[in-house]
PDB file of C-alpha atoms in Angstrom:
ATOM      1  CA  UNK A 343       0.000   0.000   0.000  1.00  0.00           C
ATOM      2  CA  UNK A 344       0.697   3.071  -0.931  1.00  0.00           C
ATOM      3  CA  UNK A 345      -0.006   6.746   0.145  1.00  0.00           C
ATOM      4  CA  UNK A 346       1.141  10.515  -0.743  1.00  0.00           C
ATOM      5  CA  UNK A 347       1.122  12.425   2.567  1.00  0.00           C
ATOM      6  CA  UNK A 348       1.637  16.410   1.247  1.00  0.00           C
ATOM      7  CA  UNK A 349       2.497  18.147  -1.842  1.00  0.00           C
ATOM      8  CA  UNK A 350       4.086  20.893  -2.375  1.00  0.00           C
ATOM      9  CA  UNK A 351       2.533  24.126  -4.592  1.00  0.00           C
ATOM     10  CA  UNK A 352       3.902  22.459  -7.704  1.00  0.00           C
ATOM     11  CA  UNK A 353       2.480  19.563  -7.144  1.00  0.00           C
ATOM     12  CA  UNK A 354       5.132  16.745  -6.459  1.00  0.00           C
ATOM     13  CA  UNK A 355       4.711  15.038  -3.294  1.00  0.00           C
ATOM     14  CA  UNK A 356       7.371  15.744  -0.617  1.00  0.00           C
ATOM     15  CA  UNK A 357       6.832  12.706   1.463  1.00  0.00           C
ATOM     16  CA  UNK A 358       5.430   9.164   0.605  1.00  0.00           C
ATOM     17  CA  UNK A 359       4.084   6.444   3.137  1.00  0.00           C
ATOM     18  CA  UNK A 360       4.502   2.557   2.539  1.00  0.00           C
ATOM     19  CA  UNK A 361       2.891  -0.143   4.245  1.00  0.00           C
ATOM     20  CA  UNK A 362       4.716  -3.620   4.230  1.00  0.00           C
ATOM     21  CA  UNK A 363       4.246  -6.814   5.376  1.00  0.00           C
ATOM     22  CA  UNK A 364       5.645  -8.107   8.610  1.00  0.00           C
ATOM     23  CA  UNK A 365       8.807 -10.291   8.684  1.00  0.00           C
ATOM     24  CA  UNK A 366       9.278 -13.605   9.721  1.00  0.00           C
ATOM     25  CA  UNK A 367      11.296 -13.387  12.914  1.00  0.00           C
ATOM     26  CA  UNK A 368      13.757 -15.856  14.441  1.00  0.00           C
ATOM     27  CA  UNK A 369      14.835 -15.448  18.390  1.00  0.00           C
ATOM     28  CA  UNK A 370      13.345 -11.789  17.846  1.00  0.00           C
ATOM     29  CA  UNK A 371      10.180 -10.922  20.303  1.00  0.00           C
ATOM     30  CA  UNK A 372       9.489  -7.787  17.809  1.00  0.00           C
ATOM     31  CA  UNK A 373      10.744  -6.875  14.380  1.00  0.00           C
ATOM     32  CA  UNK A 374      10.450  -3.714  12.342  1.00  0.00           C
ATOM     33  CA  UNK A 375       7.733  -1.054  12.011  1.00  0.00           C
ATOM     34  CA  UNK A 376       5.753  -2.324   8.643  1.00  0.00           C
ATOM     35  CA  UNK A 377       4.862   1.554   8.346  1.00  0.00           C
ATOM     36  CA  UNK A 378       7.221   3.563   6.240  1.00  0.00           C
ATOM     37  CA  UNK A 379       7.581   7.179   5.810  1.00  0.00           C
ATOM     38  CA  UNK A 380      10.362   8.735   3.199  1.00  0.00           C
ATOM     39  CA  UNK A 381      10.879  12.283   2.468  1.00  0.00           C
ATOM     40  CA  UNK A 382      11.513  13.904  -1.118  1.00  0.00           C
ATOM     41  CA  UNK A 383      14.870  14.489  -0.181  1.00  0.00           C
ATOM     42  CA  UNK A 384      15.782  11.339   1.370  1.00  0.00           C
ATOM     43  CA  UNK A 385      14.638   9.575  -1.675  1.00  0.00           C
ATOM     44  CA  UNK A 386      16.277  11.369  -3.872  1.00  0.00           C
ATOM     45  CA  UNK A 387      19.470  10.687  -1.902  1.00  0.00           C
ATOM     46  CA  UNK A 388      18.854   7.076  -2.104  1.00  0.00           C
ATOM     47  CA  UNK A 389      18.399   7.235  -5.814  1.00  0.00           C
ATOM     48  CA  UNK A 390      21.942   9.072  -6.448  1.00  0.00           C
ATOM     49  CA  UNK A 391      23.379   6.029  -4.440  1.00  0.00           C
ATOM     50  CA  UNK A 392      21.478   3.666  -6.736  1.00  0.00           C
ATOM     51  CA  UNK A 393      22.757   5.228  -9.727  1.00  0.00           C
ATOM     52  CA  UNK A 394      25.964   5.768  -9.204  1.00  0.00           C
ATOM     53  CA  UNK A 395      26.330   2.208  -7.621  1.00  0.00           C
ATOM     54  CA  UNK A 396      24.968   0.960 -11.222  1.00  0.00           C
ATOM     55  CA  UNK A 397      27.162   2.973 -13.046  1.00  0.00           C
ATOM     56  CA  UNK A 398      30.277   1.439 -10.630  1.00  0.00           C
ATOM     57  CA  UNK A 399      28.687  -1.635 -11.245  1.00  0.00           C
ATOM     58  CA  UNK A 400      28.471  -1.807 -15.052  1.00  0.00           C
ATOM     59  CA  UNK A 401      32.045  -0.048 -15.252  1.00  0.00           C
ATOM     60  CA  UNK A 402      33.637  -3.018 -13.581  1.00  0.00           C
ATOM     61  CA  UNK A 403      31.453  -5.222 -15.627  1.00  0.00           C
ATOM     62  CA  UNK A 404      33.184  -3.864 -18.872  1.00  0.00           C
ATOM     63  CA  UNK A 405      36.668  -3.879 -17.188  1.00  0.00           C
ATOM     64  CA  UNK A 406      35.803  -7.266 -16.109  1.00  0.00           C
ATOM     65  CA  UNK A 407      35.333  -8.575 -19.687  1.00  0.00           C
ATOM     66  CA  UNK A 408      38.220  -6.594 -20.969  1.00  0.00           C
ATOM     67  CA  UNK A 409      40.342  -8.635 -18.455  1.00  0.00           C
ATOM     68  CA  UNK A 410      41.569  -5.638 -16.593  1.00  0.00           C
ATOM     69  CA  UNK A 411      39.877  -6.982 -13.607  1.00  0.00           C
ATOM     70  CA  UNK A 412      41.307 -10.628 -12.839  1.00  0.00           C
ATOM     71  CA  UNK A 413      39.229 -13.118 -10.701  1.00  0.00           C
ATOM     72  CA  UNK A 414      35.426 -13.556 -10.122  1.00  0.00           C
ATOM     73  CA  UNK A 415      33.455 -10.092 -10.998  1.00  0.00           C
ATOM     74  CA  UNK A 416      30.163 -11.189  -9.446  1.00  0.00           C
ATOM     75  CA  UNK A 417      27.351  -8.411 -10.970  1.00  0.00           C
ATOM     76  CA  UNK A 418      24.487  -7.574  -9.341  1.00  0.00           C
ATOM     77  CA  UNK A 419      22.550  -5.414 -11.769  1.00  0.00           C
ATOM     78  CA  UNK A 420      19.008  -5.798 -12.440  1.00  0.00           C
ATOM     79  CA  UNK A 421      18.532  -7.523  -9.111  1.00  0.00           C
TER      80      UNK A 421
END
């Protein structure tokens, strides 16, 4: 579920809610809030950090199959 809690005058939301399920626990009495509240700002940071860890990602990926990187070059894109 899904909810927009205020917009600014331009009409983009500033802050989003999410409900989620609640986790399985092991040797935990109490887990996580399933109520989720991120800002505008916060998700934008989070996005940046996505990207750019993409862009690392698929660099190394490229270096990988150029054999500049030697080894195992695991990749985790589109997961």
């Amino acid at each position: 579920v899904f909810s927009v809690f205020s917009t600014s005058k331009n009409g983009y939301a500033t802050e989003a809610s999410f409900e989620t399920k609640p986790f399985r626990l092991h040797k935990l009495e109490a887990g996580p809030s399933t109520h989720v509240t991120c800002t505008r700002e916060e998700a934008l940071d989070l996005y940046k950090k996505l990207h750019t860890i993409r862009r690392m990602e698929t660099a190394a990926g490229n270096l990988y199959k150029e054999k500049i990187i030697r080894g195992f070059c695991h990749l985790y894109s589109g997961q």
